[in-house]
Short mmCIF file of N, CA and C in Angstrom, two decimals:
data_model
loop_
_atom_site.label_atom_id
_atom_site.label_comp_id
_atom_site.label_asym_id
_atom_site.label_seq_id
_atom_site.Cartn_x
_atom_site.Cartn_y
_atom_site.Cartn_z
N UNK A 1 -21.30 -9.38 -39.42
CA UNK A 1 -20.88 -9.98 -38.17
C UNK A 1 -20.75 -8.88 -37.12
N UNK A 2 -21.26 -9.34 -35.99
CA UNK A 2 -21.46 -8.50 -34.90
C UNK A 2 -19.86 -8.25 -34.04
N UNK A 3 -19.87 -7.19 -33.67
CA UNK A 3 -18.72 -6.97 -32.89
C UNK A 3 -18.94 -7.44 -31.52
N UNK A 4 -18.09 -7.94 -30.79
CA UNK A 4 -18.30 -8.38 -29.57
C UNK A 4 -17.92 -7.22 -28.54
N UNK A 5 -18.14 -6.43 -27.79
CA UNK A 5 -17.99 -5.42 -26.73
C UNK A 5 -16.47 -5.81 -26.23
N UNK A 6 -15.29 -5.08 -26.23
CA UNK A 6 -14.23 -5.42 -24.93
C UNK A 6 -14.90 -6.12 -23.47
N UNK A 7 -14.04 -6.60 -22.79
CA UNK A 7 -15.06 -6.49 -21.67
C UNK A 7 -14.30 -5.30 -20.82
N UNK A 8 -15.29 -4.75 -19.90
CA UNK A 8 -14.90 -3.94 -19.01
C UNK A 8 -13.24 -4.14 -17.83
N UNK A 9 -12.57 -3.51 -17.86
CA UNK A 9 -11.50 -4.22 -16.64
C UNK A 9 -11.61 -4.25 -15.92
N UNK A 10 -11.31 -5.14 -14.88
CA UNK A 10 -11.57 -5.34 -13.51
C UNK A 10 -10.64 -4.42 -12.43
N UNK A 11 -11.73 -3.80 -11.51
CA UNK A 11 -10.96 -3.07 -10.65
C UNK A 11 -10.42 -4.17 -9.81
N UNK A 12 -9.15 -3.31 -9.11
CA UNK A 12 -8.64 -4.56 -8.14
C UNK A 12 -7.54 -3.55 -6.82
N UNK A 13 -7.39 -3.84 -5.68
CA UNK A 13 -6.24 -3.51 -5.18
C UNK A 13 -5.76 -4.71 -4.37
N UNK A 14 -4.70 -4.08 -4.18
CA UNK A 14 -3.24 -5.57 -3.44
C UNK A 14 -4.05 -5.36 -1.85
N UNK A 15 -4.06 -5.88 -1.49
CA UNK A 15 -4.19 -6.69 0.18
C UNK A 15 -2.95 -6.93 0.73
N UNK A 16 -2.76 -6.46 1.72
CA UNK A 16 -1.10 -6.81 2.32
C UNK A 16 -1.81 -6.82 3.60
N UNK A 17 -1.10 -8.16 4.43
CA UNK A 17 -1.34 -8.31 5.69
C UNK A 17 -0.55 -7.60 6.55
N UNK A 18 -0.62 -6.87 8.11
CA UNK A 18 0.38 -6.21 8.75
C UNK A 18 -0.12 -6.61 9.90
N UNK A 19 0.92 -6.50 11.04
CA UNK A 19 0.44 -6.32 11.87
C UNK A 19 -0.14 -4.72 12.60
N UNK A 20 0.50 -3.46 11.77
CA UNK A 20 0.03 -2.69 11.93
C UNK A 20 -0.28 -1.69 10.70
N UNK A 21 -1.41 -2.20 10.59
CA UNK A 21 -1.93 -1.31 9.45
C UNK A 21 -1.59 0.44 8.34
N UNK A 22 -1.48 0.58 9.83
CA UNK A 22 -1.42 2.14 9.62
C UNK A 22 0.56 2.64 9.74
N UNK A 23 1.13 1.79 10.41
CA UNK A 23 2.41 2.24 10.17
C UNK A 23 2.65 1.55 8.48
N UNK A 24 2.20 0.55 7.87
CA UNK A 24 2.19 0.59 6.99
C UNK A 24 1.89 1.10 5.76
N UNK A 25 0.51 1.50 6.22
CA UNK A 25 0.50 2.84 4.85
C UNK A 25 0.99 4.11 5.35
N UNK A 26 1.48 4.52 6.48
CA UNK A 26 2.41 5.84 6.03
C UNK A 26 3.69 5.41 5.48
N UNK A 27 4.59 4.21 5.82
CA UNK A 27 5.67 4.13 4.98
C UNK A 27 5.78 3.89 3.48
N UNK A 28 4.58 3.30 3.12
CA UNK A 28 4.28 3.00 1.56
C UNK A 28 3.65 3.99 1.06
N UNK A 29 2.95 4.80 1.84
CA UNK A 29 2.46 6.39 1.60
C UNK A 29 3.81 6.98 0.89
N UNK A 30 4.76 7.04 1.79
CA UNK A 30 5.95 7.59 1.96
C UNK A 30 6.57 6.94 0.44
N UNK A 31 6.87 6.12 0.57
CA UNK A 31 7.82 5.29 -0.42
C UNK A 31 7.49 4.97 -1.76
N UNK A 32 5.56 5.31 -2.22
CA UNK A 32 5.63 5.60 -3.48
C UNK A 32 4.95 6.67 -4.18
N UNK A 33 4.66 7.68 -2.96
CA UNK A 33 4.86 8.85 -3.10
C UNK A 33 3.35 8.99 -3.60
N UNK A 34 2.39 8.24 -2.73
CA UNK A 34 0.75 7.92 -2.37
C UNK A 34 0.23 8.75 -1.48
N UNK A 35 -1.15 8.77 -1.82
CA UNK A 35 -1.55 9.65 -0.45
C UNK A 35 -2.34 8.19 0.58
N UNK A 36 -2.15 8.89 1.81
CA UNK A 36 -3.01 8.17 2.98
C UNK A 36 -4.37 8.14 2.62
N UNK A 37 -5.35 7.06 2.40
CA UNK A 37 -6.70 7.34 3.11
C UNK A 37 -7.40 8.35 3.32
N UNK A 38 -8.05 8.83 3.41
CA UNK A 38 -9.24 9.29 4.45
C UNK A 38 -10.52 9.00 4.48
N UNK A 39 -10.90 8.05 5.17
CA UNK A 39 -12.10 7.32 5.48
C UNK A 39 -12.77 7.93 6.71
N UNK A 40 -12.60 9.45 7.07
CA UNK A 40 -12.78 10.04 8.51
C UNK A 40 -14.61 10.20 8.35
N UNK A 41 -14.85 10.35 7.04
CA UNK A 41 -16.24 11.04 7.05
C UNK A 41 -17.58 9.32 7.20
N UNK A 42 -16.87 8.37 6.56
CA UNK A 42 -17.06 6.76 6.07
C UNK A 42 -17.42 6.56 7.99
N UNK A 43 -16.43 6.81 8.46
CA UNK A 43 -16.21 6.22 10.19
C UNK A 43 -16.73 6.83 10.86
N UNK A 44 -16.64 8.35 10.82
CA UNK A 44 -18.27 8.57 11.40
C UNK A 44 -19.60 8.62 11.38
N UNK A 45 -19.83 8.64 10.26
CA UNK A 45 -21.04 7.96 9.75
C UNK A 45 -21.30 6.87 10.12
N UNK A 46 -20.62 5.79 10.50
CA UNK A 46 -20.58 4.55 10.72
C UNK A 46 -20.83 4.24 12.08
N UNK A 47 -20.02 5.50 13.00
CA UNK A 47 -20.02 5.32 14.55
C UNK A 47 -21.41 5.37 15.11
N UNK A 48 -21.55 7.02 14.06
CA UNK A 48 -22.92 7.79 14.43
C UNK A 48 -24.34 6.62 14.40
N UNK A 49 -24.05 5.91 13.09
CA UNK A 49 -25.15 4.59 13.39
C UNK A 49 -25.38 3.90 14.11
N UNK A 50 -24.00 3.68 14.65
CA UNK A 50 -23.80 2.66 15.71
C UNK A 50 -23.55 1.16 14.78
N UNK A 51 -23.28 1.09 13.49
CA UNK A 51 -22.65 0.11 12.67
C UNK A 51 -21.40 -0.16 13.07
N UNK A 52 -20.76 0.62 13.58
CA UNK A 52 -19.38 0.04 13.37
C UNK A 52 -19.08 0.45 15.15
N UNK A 53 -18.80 -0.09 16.27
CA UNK A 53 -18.07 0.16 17.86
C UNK A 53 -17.60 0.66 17.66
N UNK A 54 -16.92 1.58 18.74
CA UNK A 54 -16.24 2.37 19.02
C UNK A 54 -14.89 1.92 19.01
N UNK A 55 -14.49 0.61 19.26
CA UNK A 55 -13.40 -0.11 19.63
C UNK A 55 -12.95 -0.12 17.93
N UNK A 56 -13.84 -0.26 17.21
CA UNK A 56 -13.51 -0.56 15.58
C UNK A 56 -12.68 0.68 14.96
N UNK A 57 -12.48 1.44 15.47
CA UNK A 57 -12.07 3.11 15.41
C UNK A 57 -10.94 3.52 15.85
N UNK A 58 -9.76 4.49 15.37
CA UNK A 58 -8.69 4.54 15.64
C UNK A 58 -8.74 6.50 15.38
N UNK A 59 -7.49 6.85 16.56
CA UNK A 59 -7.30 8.47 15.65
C UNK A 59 -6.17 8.10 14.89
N UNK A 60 -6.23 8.84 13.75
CA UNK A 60 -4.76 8.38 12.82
C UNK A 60 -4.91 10.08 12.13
N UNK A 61 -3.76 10.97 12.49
CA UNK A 61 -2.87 11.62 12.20
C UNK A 61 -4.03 12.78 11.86
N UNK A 62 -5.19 12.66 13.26
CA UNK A 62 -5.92 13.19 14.21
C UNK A 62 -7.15 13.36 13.39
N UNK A 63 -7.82 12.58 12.53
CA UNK A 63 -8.90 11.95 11.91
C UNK A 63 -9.58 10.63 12.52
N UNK A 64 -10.78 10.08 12.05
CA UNK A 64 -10.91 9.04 12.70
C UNK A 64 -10.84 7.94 11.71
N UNK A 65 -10.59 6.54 11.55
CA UNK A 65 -10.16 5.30 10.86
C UNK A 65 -10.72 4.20 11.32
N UNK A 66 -10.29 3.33 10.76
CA UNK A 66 -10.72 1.75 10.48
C UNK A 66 -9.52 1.50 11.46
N UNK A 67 -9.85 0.49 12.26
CA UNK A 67 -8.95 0.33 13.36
C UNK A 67 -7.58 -0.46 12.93
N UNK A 68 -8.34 -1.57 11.61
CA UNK A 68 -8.30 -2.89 11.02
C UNK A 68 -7.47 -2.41 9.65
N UNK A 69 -7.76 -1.30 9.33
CA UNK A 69 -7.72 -1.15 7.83
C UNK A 69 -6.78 0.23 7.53
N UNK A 70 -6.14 0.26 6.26
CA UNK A 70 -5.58 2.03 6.19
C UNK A 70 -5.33 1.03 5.03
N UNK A 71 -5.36 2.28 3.80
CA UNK A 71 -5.14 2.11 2.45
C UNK A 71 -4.14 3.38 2.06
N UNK A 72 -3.46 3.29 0.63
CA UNK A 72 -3.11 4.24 -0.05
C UNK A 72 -3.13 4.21 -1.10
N UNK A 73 -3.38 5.19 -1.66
CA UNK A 73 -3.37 5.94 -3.20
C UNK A 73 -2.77 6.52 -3.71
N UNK A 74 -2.64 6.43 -5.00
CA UNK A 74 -2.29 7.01 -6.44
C UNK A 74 -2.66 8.62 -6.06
N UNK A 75 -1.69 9.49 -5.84
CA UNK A 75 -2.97 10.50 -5.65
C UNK A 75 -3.59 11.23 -7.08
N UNK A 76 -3.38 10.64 -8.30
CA UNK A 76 -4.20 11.37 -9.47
C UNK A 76 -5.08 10.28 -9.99
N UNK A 77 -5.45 8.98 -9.31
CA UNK A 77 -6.31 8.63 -9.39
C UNK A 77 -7.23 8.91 -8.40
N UNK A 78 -8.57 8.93 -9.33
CA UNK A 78 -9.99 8.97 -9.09
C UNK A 78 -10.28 8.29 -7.46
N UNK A 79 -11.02 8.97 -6.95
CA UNK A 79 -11.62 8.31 -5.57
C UNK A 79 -13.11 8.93 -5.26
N UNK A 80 -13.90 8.05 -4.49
CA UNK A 80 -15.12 8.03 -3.99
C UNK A 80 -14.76 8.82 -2.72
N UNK A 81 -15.58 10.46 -3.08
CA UNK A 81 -15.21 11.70 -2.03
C UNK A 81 -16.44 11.29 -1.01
N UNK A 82 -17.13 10.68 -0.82
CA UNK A 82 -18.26 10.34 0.50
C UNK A 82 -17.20 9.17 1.15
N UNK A 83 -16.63 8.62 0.61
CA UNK A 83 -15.81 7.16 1.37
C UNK A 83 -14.66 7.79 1.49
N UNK A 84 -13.90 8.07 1.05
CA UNK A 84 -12.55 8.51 0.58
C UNK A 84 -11.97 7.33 0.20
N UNK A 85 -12.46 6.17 -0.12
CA UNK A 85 -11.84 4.92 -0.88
C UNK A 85 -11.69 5.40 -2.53
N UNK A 86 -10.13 5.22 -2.55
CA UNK A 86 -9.62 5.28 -4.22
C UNK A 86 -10.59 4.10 -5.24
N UNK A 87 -10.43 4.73 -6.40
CA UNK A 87 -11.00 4.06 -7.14
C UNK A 87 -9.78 3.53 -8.38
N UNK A 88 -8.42 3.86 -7.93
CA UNK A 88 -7.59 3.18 -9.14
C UNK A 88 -6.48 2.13 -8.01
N UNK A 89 -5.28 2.58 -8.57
CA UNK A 89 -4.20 1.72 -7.60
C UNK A 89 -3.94 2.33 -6.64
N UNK A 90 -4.46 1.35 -5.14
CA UNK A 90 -4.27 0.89 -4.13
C UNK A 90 -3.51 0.32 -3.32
N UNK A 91 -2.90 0.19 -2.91
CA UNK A 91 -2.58 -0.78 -1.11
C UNK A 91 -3.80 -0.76 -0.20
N UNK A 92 -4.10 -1.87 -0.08
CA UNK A 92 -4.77 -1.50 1.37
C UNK A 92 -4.30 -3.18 2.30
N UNK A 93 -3.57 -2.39 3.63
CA UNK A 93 -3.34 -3.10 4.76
C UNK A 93 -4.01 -2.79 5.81
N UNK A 94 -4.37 -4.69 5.93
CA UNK A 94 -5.36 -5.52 6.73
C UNK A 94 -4.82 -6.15 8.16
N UNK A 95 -5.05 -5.81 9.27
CA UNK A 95 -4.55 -6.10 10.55
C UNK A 95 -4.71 -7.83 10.19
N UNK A 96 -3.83 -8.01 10.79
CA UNK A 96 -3.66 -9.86 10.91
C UNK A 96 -2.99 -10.07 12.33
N UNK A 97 -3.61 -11.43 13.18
CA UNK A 97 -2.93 -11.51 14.15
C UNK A 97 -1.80 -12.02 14.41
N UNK A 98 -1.22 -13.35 13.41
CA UNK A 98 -0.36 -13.88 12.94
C UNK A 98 1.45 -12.95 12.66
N UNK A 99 2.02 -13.14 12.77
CA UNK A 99 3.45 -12.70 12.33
C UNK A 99 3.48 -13.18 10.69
N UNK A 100 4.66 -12.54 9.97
CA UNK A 100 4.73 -13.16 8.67
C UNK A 100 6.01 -14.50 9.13
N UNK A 101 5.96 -15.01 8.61
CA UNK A 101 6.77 -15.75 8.33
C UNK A 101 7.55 -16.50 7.57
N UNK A 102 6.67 -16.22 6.28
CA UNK A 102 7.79 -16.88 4.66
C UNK A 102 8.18 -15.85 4.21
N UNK A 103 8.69 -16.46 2.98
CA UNK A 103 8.75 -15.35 1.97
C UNK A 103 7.81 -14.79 1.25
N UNK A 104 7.74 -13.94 0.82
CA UNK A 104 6.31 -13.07 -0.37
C UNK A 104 6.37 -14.17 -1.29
N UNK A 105 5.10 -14.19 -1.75
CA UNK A 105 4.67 -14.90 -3.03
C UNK A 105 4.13 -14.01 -3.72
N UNK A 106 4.31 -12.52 -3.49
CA UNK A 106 3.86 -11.28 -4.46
C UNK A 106 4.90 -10.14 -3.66
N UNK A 107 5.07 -9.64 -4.51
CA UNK A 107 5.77 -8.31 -4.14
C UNK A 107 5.81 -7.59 -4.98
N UNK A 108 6.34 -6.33 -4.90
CA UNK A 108 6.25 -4.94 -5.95
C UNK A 108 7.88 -4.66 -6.11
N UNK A 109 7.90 -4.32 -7.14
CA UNK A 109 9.04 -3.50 -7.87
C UNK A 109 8.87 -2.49 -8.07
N UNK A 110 9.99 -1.53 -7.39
CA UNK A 110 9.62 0.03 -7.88
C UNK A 110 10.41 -0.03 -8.43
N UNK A 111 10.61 1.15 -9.50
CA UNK A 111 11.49 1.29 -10.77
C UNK A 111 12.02 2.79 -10.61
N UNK A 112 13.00 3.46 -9.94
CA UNK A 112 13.36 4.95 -10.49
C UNK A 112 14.59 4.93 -11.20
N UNK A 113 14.79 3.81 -12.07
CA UNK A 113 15.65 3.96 -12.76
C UNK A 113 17.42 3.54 -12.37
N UNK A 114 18.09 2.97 -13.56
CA UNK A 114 19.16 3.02 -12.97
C UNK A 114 20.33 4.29 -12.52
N UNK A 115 19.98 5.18 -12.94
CA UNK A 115 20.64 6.40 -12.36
C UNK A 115 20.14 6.61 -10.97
N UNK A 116 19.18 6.13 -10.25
CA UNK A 116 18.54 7.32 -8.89
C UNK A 116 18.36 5.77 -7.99
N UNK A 117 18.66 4.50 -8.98
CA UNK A 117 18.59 3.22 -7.30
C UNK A 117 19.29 3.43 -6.07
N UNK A 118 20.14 4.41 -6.29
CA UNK A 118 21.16 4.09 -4.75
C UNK A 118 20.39 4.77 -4.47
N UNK A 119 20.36 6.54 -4.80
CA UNK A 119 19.55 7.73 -3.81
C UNK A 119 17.77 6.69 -3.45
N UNK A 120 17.59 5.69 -3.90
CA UNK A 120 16.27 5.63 -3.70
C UNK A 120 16.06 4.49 -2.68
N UNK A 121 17.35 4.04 -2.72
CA UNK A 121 17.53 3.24 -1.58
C UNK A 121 17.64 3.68 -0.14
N UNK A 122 18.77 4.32 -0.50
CA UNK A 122 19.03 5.34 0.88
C UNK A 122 17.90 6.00 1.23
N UNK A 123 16.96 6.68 0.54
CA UNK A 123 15.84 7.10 0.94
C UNK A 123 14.64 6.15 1.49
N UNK A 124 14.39 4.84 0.88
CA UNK A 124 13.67 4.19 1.69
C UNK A 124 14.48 3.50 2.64
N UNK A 125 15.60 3.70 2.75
CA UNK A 125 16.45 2.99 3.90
C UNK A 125 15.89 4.26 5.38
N UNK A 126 16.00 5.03 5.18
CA UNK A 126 15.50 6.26 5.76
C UNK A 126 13.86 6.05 6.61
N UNK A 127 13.18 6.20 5.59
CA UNK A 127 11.40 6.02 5.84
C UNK A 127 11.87 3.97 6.73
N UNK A 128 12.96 3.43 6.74
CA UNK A 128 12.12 2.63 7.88
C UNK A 128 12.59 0.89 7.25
N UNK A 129 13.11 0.79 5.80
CA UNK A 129 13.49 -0.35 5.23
C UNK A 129 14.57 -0.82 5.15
N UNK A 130 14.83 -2.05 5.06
CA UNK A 130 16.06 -2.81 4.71
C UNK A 130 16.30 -3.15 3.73
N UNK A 131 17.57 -3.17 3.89
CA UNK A 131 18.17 -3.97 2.31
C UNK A 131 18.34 -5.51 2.96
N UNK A 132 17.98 -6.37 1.92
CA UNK A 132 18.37 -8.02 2.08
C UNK A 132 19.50 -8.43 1.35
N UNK A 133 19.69 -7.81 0.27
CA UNK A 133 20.67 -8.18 -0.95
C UNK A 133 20.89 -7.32 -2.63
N UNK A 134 21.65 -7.26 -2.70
CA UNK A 134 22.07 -6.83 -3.97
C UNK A 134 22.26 -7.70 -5.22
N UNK A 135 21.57 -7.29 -5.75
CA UNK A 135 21.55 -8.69 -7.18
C UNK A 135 22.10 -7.62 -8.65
N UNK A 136 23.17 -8.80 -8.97
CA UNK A 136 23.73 -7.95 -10.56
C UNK A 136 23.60 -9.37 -11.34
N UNK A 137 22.69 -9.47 -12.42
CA UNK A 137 22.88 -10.56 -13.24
C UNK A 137 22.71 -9.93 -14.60
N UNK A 138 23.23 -10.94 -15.74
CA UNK A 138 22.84 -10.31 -16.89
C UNK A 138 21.73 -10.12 -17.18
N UNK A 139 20.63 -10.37 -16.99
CA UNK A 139 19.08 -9.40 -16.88
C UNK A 139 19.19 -7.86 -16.58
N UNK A 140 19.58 -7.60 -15.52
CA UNK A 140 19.99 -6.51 -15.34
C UNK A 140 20.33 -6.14 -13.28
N UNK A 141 20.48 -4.91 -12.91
CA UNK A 141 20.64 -5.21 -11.41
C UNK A 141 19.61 -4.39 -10.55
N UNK A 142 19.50 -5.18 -9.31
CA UNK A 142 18.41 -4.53 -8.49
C UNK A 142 18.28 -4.77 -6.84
N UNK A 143 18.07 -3.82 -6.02
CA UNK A 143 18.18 -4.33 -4.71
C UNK A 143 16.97 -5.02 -3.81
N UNK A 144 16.79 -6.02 -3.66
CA UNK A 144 15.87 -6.81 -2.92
C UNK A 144 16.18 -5.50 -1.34
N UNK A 145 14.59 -6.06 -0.77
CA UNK A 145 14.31 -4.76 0.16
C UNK A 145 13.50 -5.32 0.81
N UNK A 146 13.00 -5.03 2.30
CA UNK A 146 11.89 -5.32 3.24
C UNK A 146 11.66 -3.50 4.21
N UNK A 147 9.92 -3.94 4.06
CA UNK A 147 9.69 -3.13 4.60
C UNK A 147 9.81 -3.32 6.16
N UNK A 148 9.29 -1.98 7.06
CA UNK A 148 9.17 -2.21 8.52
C UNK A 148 8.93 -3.47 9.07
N UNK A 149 7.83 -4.33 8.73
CA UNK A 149 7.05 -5.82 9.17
C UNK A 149 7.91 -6.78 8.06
N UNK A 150 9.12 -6.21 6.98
CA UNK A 150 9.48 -7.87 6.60
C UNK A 150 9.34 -8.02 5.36
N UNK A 151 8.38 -7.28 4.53
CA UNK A 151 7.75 -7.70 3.09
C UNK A 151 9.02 -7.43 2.45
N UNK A 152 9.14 -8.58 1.50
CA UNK A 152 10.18 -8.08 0.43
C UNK A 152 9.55 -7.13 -0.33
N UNK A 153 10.44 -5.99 -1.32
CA UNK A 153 9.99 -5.55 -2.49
C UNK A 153 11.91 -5.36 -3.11
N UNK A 154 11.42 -4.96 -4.43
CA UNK A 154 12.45 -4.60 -5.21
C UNK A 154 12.79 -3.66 -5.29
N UNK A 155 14.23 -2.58 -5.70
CA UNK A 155 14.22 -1.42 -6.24
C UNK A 155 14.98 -1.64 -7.54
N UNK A 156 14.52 -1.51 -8.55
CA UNK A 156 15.02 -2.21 -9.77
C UNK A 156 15.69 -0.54 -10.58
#
């Protein structure tokens, strides 16, 4: 009997809507300790074709960008050095014109443990976030959180 192959895993990254892209991945840059992007070589190449307007183009932290777009990375995962698009775990936030307005139907949990939640609070309280609430149940305890634009996340 023949062995059947695993199948391969599927690459994937999270999509988060913002209204501003790029203040979003420096605070999530910031907050899980990711690197920014660099799509500078991708965008000019792109200009230089004349594929992508000029209007489509941003300076961001004096490189050139996706006006629309800014991602972050894992920085010991793997990335495509002609794109500078990561090839493992991602964020990448997508300009939207819309406001948010519910609640997340996805969010992230960071984990530094129960010894370092307060210092890690206070520190993303710092880079730009809120606290919503404090939760102690017998599961265990954790602080619900929003970033700059609103997103819940956890610090568990």
């Amino acid at each position: 009997m023949t062995q059947t192959p695993a199948p391969t895993p599927v690459h994937w990254k999270l999509v988060i809507d913002a209204a501003d892209p790029h203040a979003q991945a420096d605070f999530w840059a910031a907050a899980l300790h990711y690197e920014t992007e660099d799509n500078s070589a991708l965008v000019q190449q792109l200009l230089k074709m004349g594929a992508l307007p000029e209007a489509a183009a941003v300076d961001f932290h004096g490189r050139p960008a996706f006006r629309d777009l800014m991602a972050v990375r894992h920085p010991d995962d793997p990335y495509d050095k002609d794109r500078g698009t990561g090839l493992g775990r991602r964020l990448l936030f997508q300009r939207v014109p819309e406001p948010k307005t519910t609640k997340n139907r996805l969010h992230l949990d960071l984990h530094p443990g129960p010894d370092h939640r307060e210092a890690e609070v206070e520190r993303l309280t710092g880079l730009g976030a809120s606290v919503l609430r404090r939760v102690t149940e017998p599961a265990g305890a954790w602080v619900v959180m929003t970033d700059p634009e609103g997103n819940e996340f956890c610090v568990a």
